[in-house]
Amino acid sequence: MLTNEVNFKKLSIFLMFMQERNISRTAERLNLSAVSVHRALHALEDSFGFPLFVNKGRNLIPLESAELLVQPVRQTINSFQAGVSTAREA
């Protein structure tokens, strides 16, 4: 079961990390600290209740579970943004 610790900010960080595959570049692109990115990614793992990444040296490597979540997370964010736009127009 998901906890209320899952939010759009963490999901956006997740998507950017999955695109960049690097914590430092993700942090730079989002104007965050690397520590904030790292914490957000691990908070998602805790909230989902399963691992998304494995540490390999200083790198965080996405597992298959993370790869499988990219599309649903992207669809969720896009759907929400579309809903906000529709509501704004009304």
PDB file of N, CA and C in Angstrom:
ATOM      1  N   MET A   1       0.841  -1.183   0.000  1.00  0.00           N
ATOM      2  CA  MET A   1       0.000   0.000   0.000  1.00  0.00           C
ATOM      3  C   MET A   1       0.887   1.247   0.000  1.00  0.00           C
ATOM      4  N   LEU A   2       0.499   2.231  -0.781  1.00  0.00           N
ATOM      5  CA  LEU A   2       1.256   3.477  -0.838  1.00  0.00           C
ATOM      6  C   LEU A   2       1.013   4.300   0.418  1.00  0.00           C
ATOM      7  N   THR A   3       2.036   5.004   0.820  1.00  0.00           N
ATOM      8  CA  THR A   3       1.885   5.929   1.937  1.00  0.00           C
ATOM      9  C   THR A   3       1.711   7.330   1.389  1.00  0.00           C
ATOM     10  N   ASN A   4       1.365   8.253   2.262  1.00  0.00           N
ATOM     11  CA  ASN A   4       1.201   9.629   1.804  1.00  0.00           C
ATOM     12  C   ASN A   4       2.539  10.327   1.617  1.00  0.00           C
ATOM     13  N   GLU A   5       3.613   9.573   1.668  1.00  0.00           N
ATOM     14  CA  GLU A   5       4.941  10.124   1.413  1.00  0.00           C
ATOM     15  C   GLU A   5       5.242  10.221  -0.081  1.00  0.00           C
ATOM     16  N   VAL A   6       4.412   9.621  -0.898  1.00  0.00           N
ATOM     17  CA  VAL A   6       4.583   9.730  -2.349  1.00  0.00           C
ATOM     18  C   VAL A   6       3.945  11.044  -2.777  1.00  0.00           C
ATOM     19  N   ASN A   7       4.720  11.887  -3.457  1.00  0.00           N
ATOM     20  CA  ASN A   7       4.180  13.154  -3.939  1.00  0.00           C
ATOM     21  C   ASN A   7       4.758  13.453  -5.320  1.00  0.00           C
ATOM     22  N   PHE A   8       4.207  14.473  -5.962  1.00  0.00           N
ATOM     23  CA  PHE A   8       4.621  14.787  -7.328  1.00  0.00           C
ATOM     24  C   PHE A   8       6.078  15.233  -7.401  1.00  0.00           C
ATOM     25  N   LYS A   9       6.559  15.887  -6.374  1.00  0.00           N
ATOM     26  CA  LYS A   9       7.960  16.306  -6.383  1.00  0.00           C
ATOM     27  C   LYS A   9       8.880  15.088  -6.422  1.00  0.00           C
ATOM     28  N   LYS A  10       8.616  14.124  -5.569  1.00  0.00           N
ATOM     29  CA  LYS A  10       9.450  12.919  -5.553  1.00  0.00           C
ATOM     30  C   LYS A  10       9.328  12.149  -6.860  1.00  0.00           C
ATOM     31  N   LEU A  11       8.122  12.089  -7.394  1.00  0.00           N
ATOM     32  CA  LEU A  11       7.936  11.394  -8.669  1.00  0.00           C
ATOM     33  C   LEU A  11       8.653  12.116  -9.801  1.00  0.00           C
ATOM     34  N   SER A  12       8.664  13.442  -9.768  1.00  0.00           N
ATOM     35  CA  SER A  12       9.390  14.209 -10.784  1.00  0.00           C
ATOM     36  C   SER A  12      10.894  14.005 -10.663  1.00  0.00           C
ATOM     37  N   ILE A  13      11.374  13.934  -9.439  1.00  0.00           N
ATOM     38  CA  ILE A  13      12.795  13.648  -9.207  1.00  0.00           C
ATOM     39  C   ILE A  13      13.126  12.261  -9.748  1.00  0.00           C
ATOM     40  N   PHE A  14      12.251  11.300  -9.482  1.00  0.00           N
ATOM     41  CA  PHE A  14      12.440   9.939  -9.988  1.00  0.00           C
ATOM     42  C   PHE A  14      12.548   9.932 -11.517  1.00  0.00           C
ATOM     43  N   LEU A  15      11.622  10.616 -12.181  1.00  0.00           N
ATOM     44  CA  LEU A  15      11.651  10.640 -13.651  1.00  0.00           C
ATOM     45  C   LEU A  15      12.917  11.291 -14.187  1.00  0.00           C
ATOM     46  N   MET A  16      13.339  12.393 -13.567  1.00  0.00           N
ATOM     47  CA  MET A  16      14.555  13.055 -14.028  1.00  0.00           C
ATOM     48  C   MET A  16      15.770  12.157 -13.797  1.00  0.00           C
ATOM     49  N   PHE A  17      15.802  11.474 -12.649  1.00  0.00           N
ATOM     50  CA  PHE A  17      16.923  10.571 -12.401  1.00  0.00           C
ATOM     51  C   PHE A  17      16.937   9.445 -13.432  1.00  0.00           C
ATOM     52  N   MET A  18      15.787   8.919 -13.746  1.00  0.00           N
ATOM     53  CA  MET A  18      15.728   7.832 -14.723  1.00  0.00           C
ATOM     54  C   MET A  18      16.170   8.307 -16.099  1.00  0.00           C
ATOM     55  N   GLN A  19      15.985   9.570 -16.384  1.00  0.00           N
ATOM     56  CA  GLN A  19      16.455  10.135 -17.651  1.00  0.00           C
ATOM     57  C   GLN A  19      17.964  10.370 -17.598  1.00  0.00           C
ATOM     58  N   GLU A  20      18.438  10.964 -16.526  1.00  0.00           N
ATOM     59  CA  GLU A  20      19.850  11.345 -16.410  1.00  0.00           C
ATOM     60  C   GLU A  20      20.757  10.202 -15.960  1.00  0.00           C
ATOM     61  N   ARG A  21      20.213   9.299 -15.150  1.00  0.00           N
ATOM     62  CA  ARG A  21      20.984   8.159 -14.608  1.00  0.00           C
ATOM     63  C   ARG A  21      22.166   8.598 -13.743  1.00  0.00           C
ATOM     64  N   ASN A  22      22.036   9.784 -13.146  1.00  0.00           N
ATOM     65  CA  ASN A  22      23.127  10.337 -12.356  1.00  0.00           C
ATOM     66  C   ASN A  22      22.534  11.309 -11.337  1.00  0.00           C
ATOM     67  N   ILE A  23      22.865  11.117 -10.071  1.00  0.00           N
ATOM     68  CA  ILE A  23      22.300  11.950  -9.010  1.00  0.00           C
ATOM     69  C   ILE A  23      22.746  13.399  -9.155  1.00  0.00           C
ATOM     70  N   SER A  24      24.012  13.628  -9.419  1.00  0.00           N
ATOM     71  CA  SER A  24      24.514  15.002  -9.526  1.00  0.00           C
ATOM     72  C   SER A  24      23.867  15.759 -10.678  1.00  0.00           C
ATOM     73  N   ARG A  25      23.753  15.126 -11.840  1.00  0.00           N
ATOM     74  CA  ARG A  25      23.117  15.792 -12.987  1.00  0.00           C
ATOM     75  C   ARG A  25      21.628  16.036 -12.722  1.00  0.00           C
ATOM     76  N   THR A  26      20.991  15.076 -12.065  1.00  0.00           N
ATOM     77  CA  THR A  26      19.584  15.251 -11.708  1.00  0.00           C
ATOM     78  C   THR A  26      19.426  16.440 -10.778  1.00  0.00           C
ATOM     79  N   ALA A  27      20.275  16.513  -9.773  1.00  0.00           N
ATOM     80  CA  ALA A  27      20.220  17.622  -8.818  1.00  0.00           C
ATOM     81  C   ALA A  27      20.437  18.956  -9.521  1.00  0.00           C
ATOM     82  N   GLU A  28      21.396  18.993 -10.415  1.00  0.00           N
ATOM     83  CA  GLU A  28      21.692  20.226 -11.153  1.00  0.00           C
ATOM     84  C   GLU A  28      20.505  20.651 -12.009  1.00  0.00           C
ATOM     85  N   ARG A  29      19.919  19.714 -12.718  1.00  0.00           N
ATOM     86  CA  ARG A  29      18.788  20.034 -13.605  1.00  0.00           C
ATOM     87  C   ARG A  29      17.577  20.522 -12.831  1.00  0.00           C
ATOM     88  N   LEU A  30      17.412  20.008 -11.598  1.00  0.00           N
ATOM     89  CA  LEU A  30      16.245  20.377 -10.798  1.00  0.00           C
ATOM     90  C   LEU A  30      16.545  21.456  -9.759  1.00  0.00           C
ATOM     91  N   ASN A  31      17.792  21.933  -9.772  1.00  0.00           N
ATOM     92  CA  ASN A  31      18.208  22.955  -8.809  1.00  0.00           C
ATOM     93  C   ASN A  31      18.004  22.485  -7.363  1.00  0.00           C
ATOM     94  N   LEU A  32      18.459  21.271  -7.111  1.00  0.00           N
ATOM     95  CA  LEU A  32      18.389  20.656  -5.794  1.00  0.00           C
ATOM     96  C   LEU A  32      19.784  20.197  -5.395  1.00  0.00           C
ATOM     97  N   SER A  33      19.931  19.812  -4.148  1.00  0.00           N
ATOM     98  CA  SER A  33      21.193  19.211  -3.733  1.00  0.00           C
ATOM     99  C   SER A  33      21.165  17.727  -4.078  1.00  0.00           C
ATOM    100  N   ALA A  34      22.340  17.156  -4.240  1.00  0.00           N
ATOM    101  CA  ALA A  34      22.443  15.714  -4.510  1.00  0.00           C
ATOM    102  C   ALA A  34      21.849  14.923  -3.352  1.00  0.00           C
ATOM    103  N   VAL A  35      22.025  15.415  -2.137  1.00  0.00           N
ATOM    104  CA  VAL A  35      21.471  14.742  -0.956  1.00  0.00           C
ATOM    105  C   VAL A  35      19.948  14.710  -1.032  1.00  0.00           C
ATOM    106  N   SER A  36      19.332  15.808  -1.470  1.00  0.00           N
ATOM    107  CA  SER A  36      17.868  15.850  -1.600  1.00  0.00           C
ATOM    108  C   SER A  36      17.371  14.842  -2.631  1.00  0.00           C
ATOM    109  N   VAL A  37      18.086  14.722  -3.733  1.00  0.00           N
ATOM    110  CA  VAL A  37      17.720  13.752  -4.768  1.00  0.00           C
ATOM    111  C   VAL A  37      17.836  12.334  -4.205  1.00  0.00           C
ATOM    112  N   HIS A  38      18.937  12.059  -3.565  1.00  0.00           N
ATOM    113  CA  HIS A  38      19.174  10.725  -2.996  1.00  0.00           C
ATOM    114  C   HIS A  38      18.087  10.379  -1.981  1.00  0.00           C
ATOM    115  N   ARG A  39      17.769  11.309  -1.107  1.00  0.00           N
ATOM    116  CA  ARG A  39      16.733  11.066  -0.086  1.00  0.00           C
ATOM    117  C   ARG A  39      15.366  10.834  -0.726  1.00  0.00           C
ATOM    118  N   ALA A  40      15.037  11.623  -1.738  1.00  0.00           N
ATOM    119  CA  ALA A  40      13.745  11.471  -2.403  1.00  0.00           C
ATOM    120  C   ALA A  40      13.618  10.095  -3.052  1.00  0.00           C
ATOM    121  N   LEU A  41      14.667   9.643  -3.700  1.00  0.00           N
ATOM    122  CA  LEU A  41      14.630   8.332  -4.359  1.00  0.00           C
ATOM    123  C   LEU A  41      14.476   7.208  -3.344  1.00  0.00           C
ATOM    124  N   HIS A  42      15.190   7.301  -2.245  1.00  0.00           N
ATOM    125  CA  HIS A  42      15.081   6.262  -1.226  1.00  0.00           C
ATOM    126  C   HIS A  42      13.762   6.349  -0.467  1.00  0.00           C
ATOM    127  N   ALA A  43      13.204   7.554  -0.337  1.00  0.00           N
ATOM    128  CA  ALA A  43      11.888   7.699   0.281  1.00  0.00           C
ATOM    129  C   ALA A  43      10.820   7.013  -0.568  1.00  0.00           C
ATOM    130  N   LEU A  44      10.956   7.101  -1.888  1.00  0.00           N
ATOM    131  CA  LEU A  44      10.019   6.396  -2.766  1.00  0.00           C
ATOM    132  C   LEU A  44      10.112   4.893  -2.574  1.00  0.00           C
ATOM    133  N   GLU A  45      11.326   4.383  -2.465  1.00  0.00           N
ATOM    134  CA  GLU A  45      11.493   2.949  -2.216  1.00  0.00           C
ATOM    135  C   GLU A  45      10.773   2.547  -0.928  1.00  0.00           C
ATOM    136  N   ASP A  46      10.962   3.344   0.112  1.00  0.00           N
ATOM    137  CA  ASP A  46      10.308   3.045   1.384  1.00  0.00           C
ATOM    138  C   ASP A  46       8.792   3.096   1.241  1.00  0.00           C
ATOM    139  N   SER A  47       8.289   4.096   0.523  1.00  0.00           N
ATOM    140  CA  SER A  47       6.852   4.240   0.336  1.00  0.00           C
ATOM    141  C   SER A  47       6.256   3.117  -0.500  1.00  0.00           C
ATOM    142  N   PHE A  48       6.957   2.722  -1.536  1.00  0.00           N
ATOM    143  CA  PHE A  48       6.470   1.644  -2.403  1.00  0.00           C
ATOM    144  C   PHE A  48       6.617   0.276  -1.751  1.00  0.00           C
ATOM    145  N   GLY A  49       7.600   0.139  -0.876  1.00  0.00           N
ATOM    146  CA  GLY A  49       7.798  -1.129  -0.191  1.00  0.00           C
ATOM    147  C   GLY A  49       8.638  -2.133  -0.960  1.00  0.00           C
ATOM    148  N   PHE A  50       9.373  -1.651  -1.959  1.00  0.00           N
ATOM    149  CA  PHE A  50      10.290  -2.530  -2.693  1.00  0.00           C
ATOM    150  C   PHE A  50      11.434  -1.699  -3.246  1.00  0.00           C
ATOM    151  N   PRO A  51      12.585  -2.348  -3.490  1.00  0.00           N
ATOM    152  CA  PRO A  51      13.743  -1.602  -3.992  1.00  0.00           C
ATOM    153  C   PRO A  51      13.565  -1.171  -5.447  1.00  0.00           C
ATOM    154  N   LEU A  52      14.085   0.010  -5.724  1.00  0.00           N
ATOM    155  CA  LEU A  52      14.095   0.536  -7.084  1.00  0.00           C
ATOM    156  C   LEU A  52      15.506   0.604  -7.647  1.00  0.00           C
ATOM    157  N   PHE A  53      16.490   0.661  -6.743  1.00  0.00           N
ATOM    158  CA  PHE A  53      17.871   0.879  -7.136  1.00  0.00           C
ATOM    159  C   PHE A  53      18.809  -0.002  -6.337  1.00  0.00           C
ATOM    160  N   VAL A  54      19.994  -0.178  -6.893  1.00  0.00           N
ATOM    161  CA  VAL A  54      21.071  -0.852  -6.187  1.00  0.00           C
ATOM    162  C   VAL A  54      22.288   0.061  -6.266  1.00  0.00           C
ATOM    163  N   ASN A  55      23.036   0.099  -5.186  1.00  0.00           N
ATOM    164  CA  ASN A  55      24.275   0.879  -5.178  1.00  0.00           C
ATOM    165  C   ASN A  55      25.379   0.072  -5.827  1.00  0.00           C
ATOM    166  N   LYS A  56      26.073   0.693  -6.761  1.00  0.00           N
ATOM    167  CA  LYS A  56      27.224   0.069  -7.404  1.00  0.00           C
ATOM    168  C   LYS A  56      28.348   1.086  -7.320  1.00  0.00           C
ATOM    169  N   GLY A  57      29.200   0.912  -6.312  1.00  0.00           N
ATOM    170  CA  GLY A  57      30.213   1.926  -6.047  1.00  0.00           C
ATOM    171  C   GLY A  57      29.513   3.187  -5.589  1.00  0.00           C
ATOM    172  N   ARG A  58      29.792   4.293  -6.255  1.00  0.00           N
ATOM    173  CA  ARG A  58      29.144   5.566  -5.929  1.00  0.00           C
ATOM    174  C   ARG A  58      27.910   5.824  -6.787  1.00  0.00           C
ATOM    175  N   ASN A  59      27.571   4.869  -7.634  1.00  0.00           N
ATOM    176  CA  ASN A  59      26.449   5.034  -8.551  1.00  0.00           C
ATOM    177  C   ASN A  59      25.202   4.322  -8.048  1.00  0.00           C
ATOM    178  N   LEU A  60      24.066   4.893  -8.364  1.00  0.00           N
ATOM    179  CA  LEU A  60      22.775   4.288  -8.081  1.00  0.00           C
ATOM    180  C   LEU A  60      22.250   3.724  -9.399  1.00  0.00           C
ATOM    181  N   ILE A  61      22.077   2.424  -9.445  1.00  0.00           N
ATOM    182  CA  ILE A  61      21.682   1.740 -10.680  1.00  0.00           C
ATOM    183  C   ILE A  61      20.211   1.322 -10.580  1.00  0.00           C
ATOM    184  N   PRO A  62      19.378   1.738 -11.538  1.00  0.00           N
ATOM    185  CA  PRO A  62      17.963   1.347 -11.513  1.00  0.00           C
ATOM    186  C   PRO A  62      17.788  -0.159 -11.701  1.00  0.00           C
ATOM    187  N   LEU A  63      16.910  -0.718 -10.910  1.00  0.00           N
ATOM    188  CA  LEU A  63      16.517  -2.113 -11.074  1.00  0.00           C
ATOM    189  C   LEU A  63      15.364  -2.184 -12.072  1.00  0.00           C
ATOM    190  N   GLU A  64      14.978  -3.388 -12.442  1.00  0.00           N
ATOM    191  CA  GLU A  64      13.852  -3.565 -13.365  1.00  0.00           C
ATOM    192  C   GLU A  64      12.591  -2.910 -12.804  1.00  0.00           C
ATOM    193  N   SER A  65      12.414  -2.966 -11.489  1.00  0.00           N
ATOM    194  CA  SER A  65      11.236  -2.351 -10.873  1.00  0.00           C
ATOM    195  C   SER A  65      11.168  -0.857 -11.193  1.00  0.00           C
ATOM    196  N   ALA A  66      12.293  -0.164 -11.166  1.00  0.00           N
ATOM    197  CA  ALA A  66      12.321   1.263 -11.495  1.00  0.00           C
ATOM    198  C   ALA A  66      11.989   1.472 -12.969  1.00  0.00           C
ATOM    199  N   GLU A  67      12.554   0.635 -13.818  1.00  0.00           N
ATOM    200  CA  GLU A  67      12.284   0.749 -15.258  1.00  0.00           C
ATOM    201  C   GLU A  67      10.795   0.572 -15.549  1.00  0.00           C
ATOM    202  N   LEU A  68      10.163  -0.353 -14.827  1.00  0.00           N
ATOM    203  CA  LEU A  68       8.741  -0.616 -15.051  1.00  0.00           C
ATOM    204  C   LEU A  68       7.846   0.505 -14.539  1.00  0.00           C
ATOM    205  N   LEU A  69       8.342   1.317 -13.633  1.00  0.00           N
ATOM    206  CA  LEU A  69       7.550   2.419 -13.081  1.00  0.00           C
ATOM    207  C   LEU A  69       7.617   3.701 -13.896  1.00  0.00           C
ATOM    208  N   VAL A  70       8.583   3.831 -14.774  1.00  0.00           N
ATOM    209  CA  VAL A  70       8.760   5.091 -15.500  1.00  0.00           C
ATOM    210  C   VAL A  70       7.494   5.485 -16.256  1.00  0.00           C
ATOM    211  N   GLN A  71       6.956   4.618 -17.056  1.00  0.00           N
ATOM    212  CA  GLN A  71       5.792   4.955 -17.874  1.00  0.00           C
ATOM    213  C   GLN A  71       4.557   5.275 -17.026  1.00  0.00           C
ATOM    214  N   PRO A  72       4.206   4.453 -16.031  1.00  0.00           N
ATOM    215  CA  PRO A  72       3.042   4.801 -15.205  1.00  0.00           C
ATOM    216  C   PRO A  72       3.214   6.125 -14.454  1.00  0.00           C
ATOM    217  N   VAL A  73       4.417   6.398 -13.979  1.00  0.00           N
ATOM    218  CA  VAL A  73       4.657   7.665 -13.283  1.00  0.00           C
ATOM    219  C   VAL A  73       4.523   8.825 -14.262  1.00  0.00           C
ATOM    220  N   ARG A  74       5.091   8.692 -15.440  1.00  0.00           N
ATOM    221  CA  ARG A  74       4.983   9.740 -16.458  1.00  0.00           C
ATOM    222  C   ARG A  74       3.514   9.982 -16.819  1.00  0.00           C
ATOM    223  N   GLN A  75       2.746   8.906 -17.000  1.00  0.00           N
ATOM    224  CA  GLN A  75       1.332   9.038 -17.344  1.00  0.00           C
ATOM    225  C   GLN A  75       0.555   9.718 -16.219  1.00  0.00           C
ATOM    226  N   THR A  76       0.874   9.387 -14.988  1.00  0.00           N
ATOM    227  CA  THR A  76       0.195   9.990 -13.842  1.00  0.00           C
ATOM    228  C   THR A  76       0.441  11.489 -13.790  1.00  0.00           C
ATOM    229  N   ILE A  77       1.684  11.890 -13.942  1.00  0.00           N
ATOM    230  CA  ILE A  77       2.013  13.314 -13.899  1.00  0.00           C
ATOM    231  C   ILE A  77       1.373  14.052 -15.071  1.00  0.00           C
ATOM    232  N   ASN A  78       1.450  13.485 -16.262  1.00  0.00           N
ATOM    233  CA  ASN A  78       0.841  14.123 -17.436  1.00  0.00           C
ATOM    234  C   ASN A  78      -0.673  14.245 -17.287  1.00  0.00           C
ATOM    235  N   SER A  79      -1.305  13.197 -16.768  1.00  0.00           N
ATOM    236  CA  SER A  79      -2.746  13.211 -16.573  1.00  0.00           C
ATOM    237  C   SER A  79      -3.150  14.285 -15.559  1.00  0.00           C
ATOM    238  N   PHE A  80      -2.405  14.390 -14.489  1.00  0.00           N
ATOM    239  CA  PHE A  80      -2.692  15.399 -13.477  1.00  0.00           C
ATOM    240  C   PHE A  80      -2.523  16.805 -14.046  1.00  0.00           C
ATOM    241  N   GLN A  81      -1.453  17.010 -14.789  1.00  0.00           N
ATOM    242  CA  GLN A  81      -1.210  18.327 -15.401  1.00  0.00           C
ATOM    243  C   GLN A  81      -2.347  18.677 -16.369  1.00  0.00           C
ATOM    244  N   ALA A  82      -2.819  17.695 -17.140  1.00  0.00           N
ATOM    245  CA  ALA A  82      -3.929  17.933 -18.069  1.00  0.00           C
ATOM    246  C   ALA A  82      -5.196  18.282 -17.282  1.00  0.00           C
ATOM    247  N   GLY A  83      -5.431  17.602 -16.194  1.00  0.00           N
ATOM    248  CA  GLY A  83      -6.591  17.890 -15.359  1.00  0.00           C
ATOM    249  C   GLY A  83      -6.541  19.284 -14.776  1.00  0.00           C
ATOM    250  N   VAL A  84      -5.382  19.710 -14.328  1.00  0.00           N
ATOM    251  CA  VAL A  84      -5.218  21.061 -13.797  1.00  0.00           C
ATOM    252  C   VAL A  84      -5.491  22.082 -14.897  1.00  0.00           C
ATOM    253  N   SER A  85      -4.973  21.847 -16.084  1.00  0.00           N
ATOM    254  CA  SER A  85      -5.208  22.767 -17.201  1.00  0.00           C
ATOM    255  C   SER A  85      -6.690  22.871 -17.530  1.00  0.00           C
ATOM    256  N   THR A  86      -7.374  21.735 -17.555  1.00  0.00           N
ATOM    257  CA  THR A  86      -8.815  21.722 -17.838  1.00  0.00           C
ATOM    258  C   THR A  86      -9.588  22.478 -16.760  1.00  0.00           C
ATOM    259  N   ALA A  87      -9.213  22.245 -15.517  1.00  0.00           N
ATOM    260  CA  ALA A  87      -9.884  22.932 -14.406  1.00  0.00           C
ATOM    261  C   ALA A  87      -9.626  24.437 -14.461  1.00  0.00           C
ATOM    262  N   ARG A  88      -8.422  24.815 -14.825  1.00  0.00           N
ATOM    263  CA  ARG A  88      -8.073  26.234 -14.927  1.00  0.00           C
ATOM    264  C   ARG A  88      -8.920  26.911 -16.006  1.00  0.00           C
ATOM    265  N   GLU A  89      -9.129  26.227 -17.120  1.00  0.00           N
ATOM    266  CA  GLU A  89      -9.918  26.783 -18.219  1.00  0.00           C
ATOM    267  C   GLU A  89     -11.391  26.930 -17.855  1.00  0.00           C
ATOM    268  N   ALA A  90     -11.859  26.056 -16.992  1.00  0.00           N
ATOM    269  CA  ALA A  90     -13.282  26.107 -16.572  1.00  0.00           C
ATOM    270  C   ALA A  90     -13.462  27.278 -15.669  1.00  0.00           C
TER     271      ALA A  90
END
